[in-house]
Coordinates of C-alpha atoms in Angstrom, one line a residue:
M1 CA 35.6 -59.1 13.9
K2 CA 38.7 -57.8 11.8
D3 CA 39.0 -56.6 8.2
S4 CA 41.3 -57.5 5.7
S5 CA 44.0 -55.4 7.3
G6 CA 43.6 -56.4 10.6
K7 CA 41.6 -53.5 12.1
D8 CA 38.9 -54.2 14.6
V9 CA 35.6 -53.6 13.2
S10 CA 33.3 -55.4 15.9
I11 CA 29.9 -54.2 15.5
E12 CA 28.9 -54.3 19.2
T13 CA 32.2 -52.4 20.1
D14 CA 31.8 -49.6 17.5
W15 CA 28.1 -49.4 18.1
S16 CA 28.4 -49.0 22.1
S17 CA 30.1 -45.7 21.9
T18 CA 27.7 -44.0 19.8
M19 CA 24.5 -41.7 20.5
M20 CA 22.2 -44.4 19.4
A21 CA 23.7 -47.0 21.9
N22 CA 23.3 -44.3 24.4
S23 CA 20.1 -42.6 23.6
T24 CA 18.5 -43.0 26.8
R25 CA 21.2 -42.4 28.9
D26 CA 21.7 -39.2 27.4
P27 CA 21.4 -36.6 30.1
F28 CA 20.8 -33.7 27.9
W29 CA 17.5 -35.6 26.6
R30 CA 16.4 -36.7 30.0
A31 CA 17.0 -32.9 31.3
K32 CA 14.7 -31.7 28.3
V33 CA 12.2 -34.4 28.7
R34 CA 11.8 -33.3 32.1
S35 CA 11.5 -29.5 31.3
E36 CA 8.6 -30.2 28.6
L37 CA 6.7 -32.3 31.3
N38 CA 7.2 -29.7 33.4
R39 CA 6.0 -26.9 31.0
N40 CA 3.3 -28.7 29.2
P41 CA 2.0 -31.3 31.9
Q42 CA -1.2 -31.7 29.9
L43 CA 0.8 -33.4 27.1
T44 CA 2.4 -35.9 29.4
D45 CA 1.3 -38.9 27.3
V46 CA 2.4 -37.0 24.0
I47 CA 5.8 -36.4 25.3
N48 CA 6.2 -39.9 26.6
D49 CA 5.5 -41.5 23.4
K50 CA 7.0 -39.3 20.9
C51 CA 10.6 -39.0 22.9
T52 CA 10.5 -42.9 23.2
R53 CA 9.6 -44.0 19.6
C54 CA 13.3 -43.2 18.7
H55 CA 15.2 -42.9 22.0
A56 CA 13.8 -46.1 23.7
P57 CA 12.2 -47.6 20.7
M58 CA 12.3 -51.1 21.9
A59 CA 10.5 -50.2 25.1
N60 CA 8.1 -48.1 23.1
F61 CA 7.3 -51.1 20.6
E62 CA 6.8 -53.6 23.3
A63 CA 4.8 -51.3 25.7
K64 CA 2.5 -50.3 22.7
S65 CA 2.3 -54.1 21.8
S66 CA 1.1 -54.9 24.9
N67 CA -1.1 -51.8 25.7
E68 CA 1.0 -50.8 28.4
T69 CA 1.4 -47.0 29.4
K70 CA 4.5 -45.4 28.1
G71 CA 6.3 -43.3 30.5
I72 CA 10.0 -42.0 30.8
L73 CA 10.7 -40.4 34.3
D74 CA 8.7 -41.0 37.4
G75 CA 8.8 -44.9 37.8
G76 CA 8.9 -45.4 33.9
F77 CA 11.3 -46.8 31.6
L78 CA 14.4 -45.3 33.3
S79 CA 13.3 -46.8 36.6
V80 CA 15.6 -49.9 37.0
S81 CA 12.2 -51.6 38.6
H82 CA 10.1 -51.1 35.2
P83 CA 9.8 -54.2 33.3
R84 CA 10.8 -52.2 30.0
H85 CA 13.9 -50.9 31.7
D86 CA 16.3 -52.9 30.0
E87 CA 14.9 -52.7 26.5
A88 CA 15.0 -48.9 26.8
M89 CA 18.4 -48.9 28.1
N90 CA 19.9 -50.8 25.0
G91 CA 19.0 -47.4 23.2
V92 CA 18.6 -48.2 19.2
S93 CA 19.8 -51.3 19.0
C94 CA 20.5 -54.1 16.2
T95 CA 16.9 -55.7 16.5
L96 CA 15.3 -52.2 16.0
C97 CA 16.9 -50.6 12.7
H98 CA 17.3 -54.5 11.1
Q99 CA 13.6 -55.3 11.7
V100 CA 12.2 -52.0 10.1
Q101 CA 10.3 -53.1 7.1
D102 CA 10.3 -51.8 3.5
A103 CA 6.8 -50.5 4.1
P104 CA 5.5 -48.5 1.0
N105 CA 5.4 -45.4 3.0
L106 CA 9.0 -45.4 4.2
G107 CA 10.5 -42.1 3.6
T108 CA 7.1 -40.3 3.4
L109 CA 5.6 -38.0 6.1
S110 CA 3.5 -41.1 7.7
S111 CA 6.7 -42.9 8.3
F112 CA 8.3 -40.1 10.0
T113 CA 8.8 -39.3 13.6
G114 CA 9.2 -42.9 14.6
R115 CA 6.4 -44.3 12.4
Y116 CA 8.6 -47.4 11.4
E117 CA 6.9 -50.7 10.9
I118 CA 7.9 -53.9 12.5
G119 CA 6.6 -57.1 11.7
N120 CA 6.2 -60.0 13.9
N121 CA 7.7 -63.1 12.3
K122 CA 11.3 -62.3 13.6
T123 CA 12.2 -61.3 9.9
I124 CA 15.8 -59.2 9.9
Y125 CA 16.9 -57.6 7.2
G126 CA 20.5 -57.2 6.0
P127 CA 22.6 -55.7 2.9
F128 CA 24.3 -58.7 1.7
E129 CA 22.3 -61.2 -0.7
N130 CA 22.0 -64.8 -0.1
P131 CA 23.2 -64.9 3.4
F132 CA 23.7 -68.6 5.1
A133 CA 20.8 -68.1 7.4
N134 CA 20.6 -71.0 9.6
P135 CA 23.2 -70.5 12.0
M136 CA 21.2 -67.2 13.2
I137 CA 17.8 -69.1 12.8
M138 CA 19.1 -71.9 15.5
Q139 CA 20.8 -69.4 17.7
T140 CA 18.3 -66.6 18.0
G141 CA 15.1 -67.4 16.1
Y142 CA 15.6 -64.7 13.9
T143 CA 15.8 -64.8 9.9
P144 CA 18.3 -63.1 8.1
T145 CA 16.9 -61.7 4.8
Y146 CA 18.7 -59.5 2.1
S147 CA 16.7 -56.2 1.4
A148 CA 18.1 -53.2 -0.4
H149 CA 15.9 -50.6 1.9
I150 CA 18.5 -51.3 4.8
K151 CA 21.3 -49.1 2.7
S152 CA 19.0 -46.4 2.1
S153 CA 18.5 -42.8 3.8
K154 CA 14.5 -43.4 3.7
M155 CA 15.6 -46.2 6.6
C156 CA 17.2 -43.3 8.7
A157 CA 14.3 -41.0 7.9
T158 CA 12.0 -42.7 10.2
C159 CA 13.4 -41.0 13.4
H160 CA 15.6 -38.3 11.9
N161 CA 12.8 -36.5 10.3
L162 CA 10.9 -35.3 13.5
K163 CA 7.7 -33.2 13.5
T164 CA 6.1 -32.2 16.7
P165 CA 2.7 -30.5 17.9
Y166 CA 3.1 -27.1 19.4
V167 CA 0.6 -25.4 21.9
D168 CA -0.2 -21.6 22.4
Q169 CA 0.8 -20.0 25.8
F170 CA -2.4 -21.2 27.7
G171 CA -1.3 -24.9 26.7
T172 CA -3.7 -25.6 23.8
V173 CA -2.7 -27.7 21.3
L174 CA -2.9 -25.4 17.9
S175 CA -1.4 -28.0 15.4
T176 CA -4.1 -29.8 13.7
T177 CA -2.6 -32.5 11.4
P178 CA 1.0 -34.2 10.8
E179 CA 1.5 -31.5 8.0
S180 CA 0.9 -28.8 10.4
E181 CA 3.2 -29.9 12.9
F182 CA 6.5 -28.1 13.7
P183 CA 9.6 -29.6 11.7
E184 CA 11.9 -29.8 14.8
Q185 CA 14.9 -31.9 12.8
M186 CA 14.2 -32.7 9.1
P187 CA 17.8 -33.9 8.0
Y188 CA 16.2 -36.2 5.5
S189 CA 14.1 -33.8 3.8
E190 CA 17.2 -31.5 3.5
W191 CA 19.3 -34.3 2.1
E192 CA 16.3 -35.0 -0.2
H193 CA 16.3 -31.0 -1.6
S194 CA 20.2 -31.7 -2.4
S195 CA 22.4 -33.1 -4.9
Y196 CA 23.4 -35.8 -2.4
A197 CA 20.3 -37.3 -3.4
S198 CA 20.3 -36.7 -7.1
T199 CA 23.2 -35.6 -9.2
N200 CA 26.0 -36.8 -6.5
P201 CA 24.3 -39.3 -4.7
K202 CA 25.4 -40.6 -1.4
S203 CA 23.2 -42.0 1.5
C204 CA 23.2 -40.9 5.0
Q205 CA 24.8 -44.7 5.5
G206 CA 27.7 -43.6 3.2
C207 CA 28.6 -40.7 5.3
H208 CA 28.1 -41.9 8.7
M209 CA 29.1 -45.5 8.2
S210 CA 32.6 -46.1 6.9
R211 CA 33.6 -49.2 4.6
A212 CA 35.7 -52.3 5.3
N213 CA 36.9 -55.0 3.2
G214 CA 37.6 -58.7 3.9
V215 CA 34.9 -59.0 7.2
K216 CA 33.8 -62.4 8.3
I217 CA 30.8 -61.2 9.9
S218 CA 30.1 -64.6 11.7
T219 CA 31.9 -67.3 13.5
M220 CA 29.6 -70.0 12.2
P221 CA 30.2 -72.1 10.2
M222 CA 33.7 -71.9 10.3
M223 CA 34.0 -72.2 6.5
L224 CA 32.0 -69.1 6.0
G225 CA 33.6 -66.3 3.7
T226 CA 34.5 -62.9 4.0
R227 CA 32.4 -60.0 2.8
D228 CA 33.5 -56.8 1.1
N229 CA 31.8 -53.2 1.5
F230 CA 30.9 -54.1 5.2
A231 CA 29.5 -51.1 6.7
I232 CA 31.2 -50.0 10.3
H233 CA 28.6 -49.3 13.0
E234 CA 30.3 -46.3 13.9
F235 CA 27.3 -43.9 13.3
V236 CA 29.8 -41.0 13.4
G237 CA 28.3 -37.5 13.9
A238 CA 29.2 -34.2 15.5
N239 CA 28.0 -34.2 18.9
K240 CA 31.5 -34.4 20.8
L241 CA 29.9 -32.8 23.7
M242 CA 27.7 -35.5 24.7
L243 CA 30.3 -38.3 23.9
D244 CA 32.8 -36.6 26.2
I245 CA 30.0 -36.5 28.7
F246 CA 29.1 -40.1 28.2
N247 CA 33.1 -40.8 28.7
N248 CA 33.4 -38.8 31.9
N249 CA 30.4 -39.7 33.7
K250 CA 30.0 -43.5 33.0
E251 CA 29.2 -45.0 36.3
Q252 CA 26.4 -42.2 37.0
L253 CA 24.9 -42.8 33.5
G254 CA 25.3 -46.4 33.4
V255 CA 27.4 -46.4 30.2
L256 CA 29.3 -49.5 29.7
S257 CA 31.5 -48.9 26.7
N258 CA 35.0 -48.2 26.5
N259 CA 35.3 -47.3 23.1
F260 CA 34.9 -43.4 23.4
A261 CA 38.1 -42.1 22.6
E262 CA 38.0 -43.7 19.3
T263 CA 34.4 -42.6 18.2
I264 CA 35.4 -38.9 19.5
D265 CA 38.4 -39.1 17.3
K266 CA 36.2 -40.0 14.4
T267 CA 33.9 -37.3 15.1
Q268 CA 36.4 -34.9 15.1
T269 CA 37.4 -36.1 11.7
M270 CA 33.8 -35.8 10.5
L271 CA 33.8 -32.4 11.8
N272 CA 36.9 -31.1 9.7
S273 CA 35.6 -32.7 6.7
S274 CA 32.3 -30.9 7.0
A275 CA 33.1 -27.4 5.9
A276 CA 36.0 -25.2 4.7
I277 CA 36.9 -21.3 4.9
T278 CA 38.5 -19.8 1.6
P279 CA 39.6 -16.2 1.4
V280 CA 37.9 -14.6 -1.6
N281 CA 39.5 -11.3 -1.8
Q282 CA 41.3 -9.0 0.6
S283 CA 42.7 -5.3 0.6
L284 CA 44.1 -2.9 3.1
G285 CA 42.9 0.7 1.5
S286 CA 44.4 4.3 1.7
D287 CA 41.4 4.7 3.7
N288 CA 42.9 2.9 6.6
A289 CA 40.1 0.1 6.2
L290 CA 40.7 -3.6 5.8
N291 CA 38.3 -5.4 3.7
F292 CA 38.2 -9.1 3.2
T293 CA 35.5 -11.6 2.0
L294 CA 35.4 -15.2 3.4
K295 CA 33.4 -18.0 1.9
I296 CA 32.4 -20.9 3.6
N297 CA 31.9 -24.2 1.7
S298 CA 29.8 -26.7 3.3
N299 CA 30.5 -30.4 2.1
T300 CA 27.9 -31.9 4.3
G301 CA 24.4 -33.8 3.1
H302 CA 22.0 -31.8 5.2
K303 CA 22.0 -28.4 6.6
L304 CA 25.1 -27.3 9.1
P305 CA 24.4 -27.8 11.7
S306 CA 21.8 -30.0 11.5
A307 CA 18.7 -31.7 13.6
Y308 CA 18.1 -30.7 17.1
P309 CA 17.6 -26.9 17.1
S310 CA 20.1 -26.5 20.1
R311 CA 23.1 -26.7 17.7
R312 CA 25.0 -23.9 16.1
V313 CA 27.9 -23.0 14.0
V314 CA 30.0 -20.0 14.6
L315 CA 32.3 -18.0 12.6
H316 CA 35.2 -16.5 14.7
V317 CA 37.3 -14.2 13.3
T318 CA 40.2 -12.5 14.7
V319 CA 42.7 -9.7 13.3
K320 CA 46.0 -9.2 14.5
D321 CA 48.7 -6.2 13.7
A322 CA 52.2 -6.8 12.7
Q323 CA 52.9 -6.9 16.8
G324 CA 50.6 -9.8 17.3
T325 CA 48.0 -7.4 18.9
V326 CA 44.5 -8.1 18.5
V327 CA 42.8 -5.1 16.6
F328 CA 39.2 -6.8 15.9
E329 CA 37.8 -9.8 17.2
S330 CA 34.0 -11.3 16.1
G331 CA 32.8 -14.5 17.5
K332 CA 35.0 -15.0 20.8
I333 CA 34.1 -17.9 22.4
N334 CA 34.3 -18.7 26.2
A335 CA 35.0 -21.4 28.3
N336 CA 31.3 -21.6 29.6
G337 CA 30.0 -21.9 25.7
S338 CA 29.1 -18.2 25.4
I339 CA 30.0 -16.1 22.4
D340 CA 31.0 -12.3 23.0
G341 CA 28.6 -10.2 20.9
V342 CA 25.9 -12.9 20.4
D343 CA 22.5 -11.1 21.8
A344 CA 21.1 -14.7 22.8
D345 CA 23.7 -15.2 25.0
T346 CA 22.8 -12.0 27.0
N347 CA 19.0 -11.9 26.2
L348 CA 17.1 -15.1 25.7
A349 CA 14.6 -12.8 24.1
A350 CA 16.6 -11.6 21.1
F351 CA 19.0 -13.7 18.7
E352 CA 21.7 -12.4 16.4
P353 CA 20.8 -11.7 12.5
H354 CA 22.3 -13.3 9.3
Y355 CA 24.9 -10.8 8.4
D356 CA 26.2 -10.3 4.7
L357 CA 28.7 -7.7 6.1
I358 CA 30.2 -7.3 9.5
T359 CA 31.8 -4.0 10.3
A360 CA 31.7 -4.1 14.3
P361 CA 32.8 -7.0 17.1
D362 CA 29.5 -7.3 18.5
Q363 CA 27.9 -8.4 14.8
V364 CA 28.9 -12.5 14.7
Q365 CA 27.7 -14.7 11.9
V366 CA 26.1 -17.8 13.5
Y367 CA 24.5 -20.4 11.6
E368 CA 21.6 -21.8 13.3
A369 CA 17.6 -22.5 13.8
I370 CA 16.0 -20.1 16.5
M371 CA 12.5 -21.3 17.4
G372 CA 9.6 -19.1 17.6
D373 CA 6.1 -19.5 19.4
N374 CA 2.4 -18.6 17.9
Q375 CA 3.1 -15.0 19.0
N376 CA 6.5 -14.8 17.2
Q377 CA 8.3 -14.5 20.3
V378 CA 11.7 -16.5 20.5
T379 CA 11.1 -19.7 22.4
Y380 CA 13.5 -22.6 23.9
T381 CA 10.2 -24.8 24.8
L382 CA 9.8 -27.5 22.1
L383 CA 6.2 -27.7 22.2
R384 CA 5.9 -24.0 21.9
G385 CA 7.9 -24.1 18.7
M386 CA 5.4 -23.1 15.7
V387 CA 8.1 -21.6 13.2
Y388 CA 11.7 -20.7 12.9
L389 CA 12.1 -16.8 13.3
K390 CA 15.8 -17.6 11.7
D391 CA 17.2 -20.5 9.9
N392 CA 20.5 -19.7 8.1
R393 CA 22.1 -22.8 8.4
L394 CA 24.4 -23.6 5.9
L395 CA 22.7 -25.4 3.1
P396 CA 24.1 -28.6 1.3
Q397 CA 25.3 -28.6 -2.3
G398 CA 22.4 -28.4 -4.7
F399 CA 20.0 -27.1 -2.3
N400 CA 18.0 -24.6 -4.1
K401 CA 16.3 -22.2 -1.2
S402 CA 13.7 -20.8 -3.5
T403 CA 11.8 -24.2 -4.5
A404 CA 12.5 -25.5 -0.7
P405 CA 9.6 -26.9 0.8
N406 CA 8.0 -25.1 3.8
D407 CA 9.6 -27.7 6.7
I408 CA 13.2 -26.9 5.5
K409 CA 13.0 -23.4 4.2
V410 CA 15.4 -20.8 4.5
V411 CA 14.1 -18.4 7.2
G412 CA 15.3 -14.5 7.9
D413 CA 18.2 -12.4 6.0
A414 CA 19.6 -15.2 4.5
L415 CA 16.6 -15.8 2.4
N416 CA 17.6 -12.7 0.3
D417 CA 21.3 -12.9 0.8
A418 CA 22.4 -13.7 -3.1
N419 CA 25.5 -15.2 -1.8
F420 CA 23.9 -17.6 0.7
V421 CA 23.3 -20.5 -1.7
G422 CA 23.1 -24.2 -1.6
G423 CA 26.9 -25.5 -0.6
S424 CA 28.2 -22.1 0.4
D425 CA 27.8 -18.7 2.1
E426 CA 30.1 -15.7 1.4
I427 CA 30.6 -12.9 4.4
S428 CA 32.3 -9.6 4.0
Y429 CA 34.5 -7.9 7.0
R430 CA 35.2 -4.1 6.7
I431 CA 37.2 -3.0 9.6
S432 CA 38.0 0.9 9.9
G433 CA 40.4 2.9 11.5
L434 CA 43.5 0.9 11.0
S435 CA 46.9 2.8 10.5
G436 CA 49.2 -0.6 10.4
S437 CA 50.4 -1.7 6.7
S438 CA 50.2 -5.4 7.5
Y439 CA 47.4 -7.7 9.1
Q440 CA 46.8 -11.1 9.9
V441 CA 43.5 -12.7 9.7
E442 CA 42.6 -15.9 11.5
A443 CA 38.8 -17.2 10.6
E444 CA 37.5 -20.4 12.3
L445 CA 34.4 -22.3 12.1
I446 CA 33.2 -23.6 15.5
H447 CA 30.4 -26.1 16.3
Q448 CA 28.5 -26.2 19.5
P449 CA 25.9 -29.0 19.9
I450 CA 24.3 -26.9 22.7
A451 CA 24.2 -23.1 22.4
Y452 CA 25.1 -21.3 25.7
S453 CA 21.3 -19.6 25.2
F454 CA 19.5 -22.9 25.0
A455 CA 21.5 -24.3 27.9
L456 CA 20.6 -21.2 30.1
D457 CA 16.9 -21.5 29.3
L458 CA 17.1 -25.4 30.3
F459 CA 18.8 -24.3 33.6
N460 CA 15.7 -22.4 34.8
E461 CA 14.4 -25.8 35.8
V462 CA 15.8 -27.0 39.4
D463 CA 14.7 -30.8 38.7
N464 CA 17.2 -33.4 39.5
E465 CA 17.6 -34.2 35.6
V466 CA 18.3 -30.7 34.8
E467 CA 21.1 -30.4 37.9
D468 CA 22.6 -33.5 36.9
F469 CA 23.3 -32.1 33.2
K470 CA 24.3 -29.0 34.3
T471 CA 27.1 -30.3 36.4
M472 CA 28.1 -32.7 33.4
F473 CA 27.7 -29.6 30.8
N474 CA 29.9 -27.3 33.1
A475 CA 32.6 -29.6 33.6
S476 CA 32.8 -30.5 29.9
N477 CA 35.5 -29.2 27.7
S478 CA 34.2 -30.2 24.6
K479 CA 31.3 -27.6 24.3
S480 CA 33.2 -26.0 21.4
S481 CA 34.6 -27.8 18.6
R482 CA 36.7 -26.6 15.6
I483 CA 35.4 -27.2 12.1
A484 CA 37.6 -25.6 10.1
L485 CA 40.6 -22.8 10.0
N486 CA 42.4 -20.6 8.0
T487 CA 44.8 -17.7 8.5
F488 CA 46.3 -15.2 5.8
S489 CA 48.2 -12.0 5.9
V490 CA 46.8 -8.5 4.0
V491 CA 49.5 -6.1 3.0
R492 CA 49.1 -2.8 2.0

């Protein structure tokens, strides 16, 4: 399939190198499932069901329809001998998303956490009106049908708004209703509370699926015309780390695609467009102190980073004197993914606070969500997560933190930071004891899909799935990816 300029926009090719296509091959997901099963064995059935609704949705749906036990590991869906194995390994495939119905509850709590509705009449929904249906009916038995909901954000919400039950230290489930469950990830609700859903509307698909014109989307019949505004099925996000791991461990993970280089490039492009750094003011005073303020502007339709709480965005600032010697550095990132000065990376019970002013190298601005259990202690076990002890992730434009619903609220010092607002954050630096007359400041924003502390907690397990992922994680050079860079000079 090619567009009017001759560019290849083949659906299967683009989809095959996405996180969605490889959702069950994801070694981080497999390792985390093992960890959660180890730590909460009494919730095995809940874990197996919830974690496959969206990672192995076809296998989950078919097993549920046939009243079969749903399992992931230990002879479950991931076993090549399991009768639902092929359905599981196809991840989030065409006939899953395109059969989700425009049910009355779509985009509401009762449809979240993989509670999409699929009929039994093989109706398959698409974005183009008046499709020529006979070839698909004859070849596959599916009837292509136009429906506007396939282009709406509420479609994505069924899996990308996810709430999970939580337990106390004894394993007793404390959550009692879907409303009371832990908001593990809520990018749809974040989008819904932003200007991207209202005054400056743009859907999930509008950002994560670019468009092409002049695309012939079927070879039959031969006289079929082309379509404009065709959504390229690239599903680009921010997770370069996992794409790199897929690409470098194809045989072990059963990955079939050879299209990862293109998807990784597109992912970096999306990262680069997601935020920017602008110096607001700077001065070098007679008191030998360098002062400057940075403004971080978010161009993302949900929080940054969003979704699964292993992710963080770090502001790395380096100051050099006229000779190029580093005189100050906050947020230095190491090859293993750890960050100098970040409390969580040396103590899993701690975390870095939100800052409005940084004066020392061991103070680092980290935009992240930190899970807390029922005792208000830091936890990396998903089913112990009851609250967020910190959530200062960058807000989308138009996000009013004072009116945000409980599931997406700002938590911690950022709540009272007057310049932490929808679309941006300002942070000041004051570096004392300098004697020079000119300095160069380099500020970069770095994205990490898996925080070093999150990985350390997971690596406490000794199971095969965890050991496999640990080896792949340690070998990857994509633990950290730059979002934005700004360099400027300050002269007395």
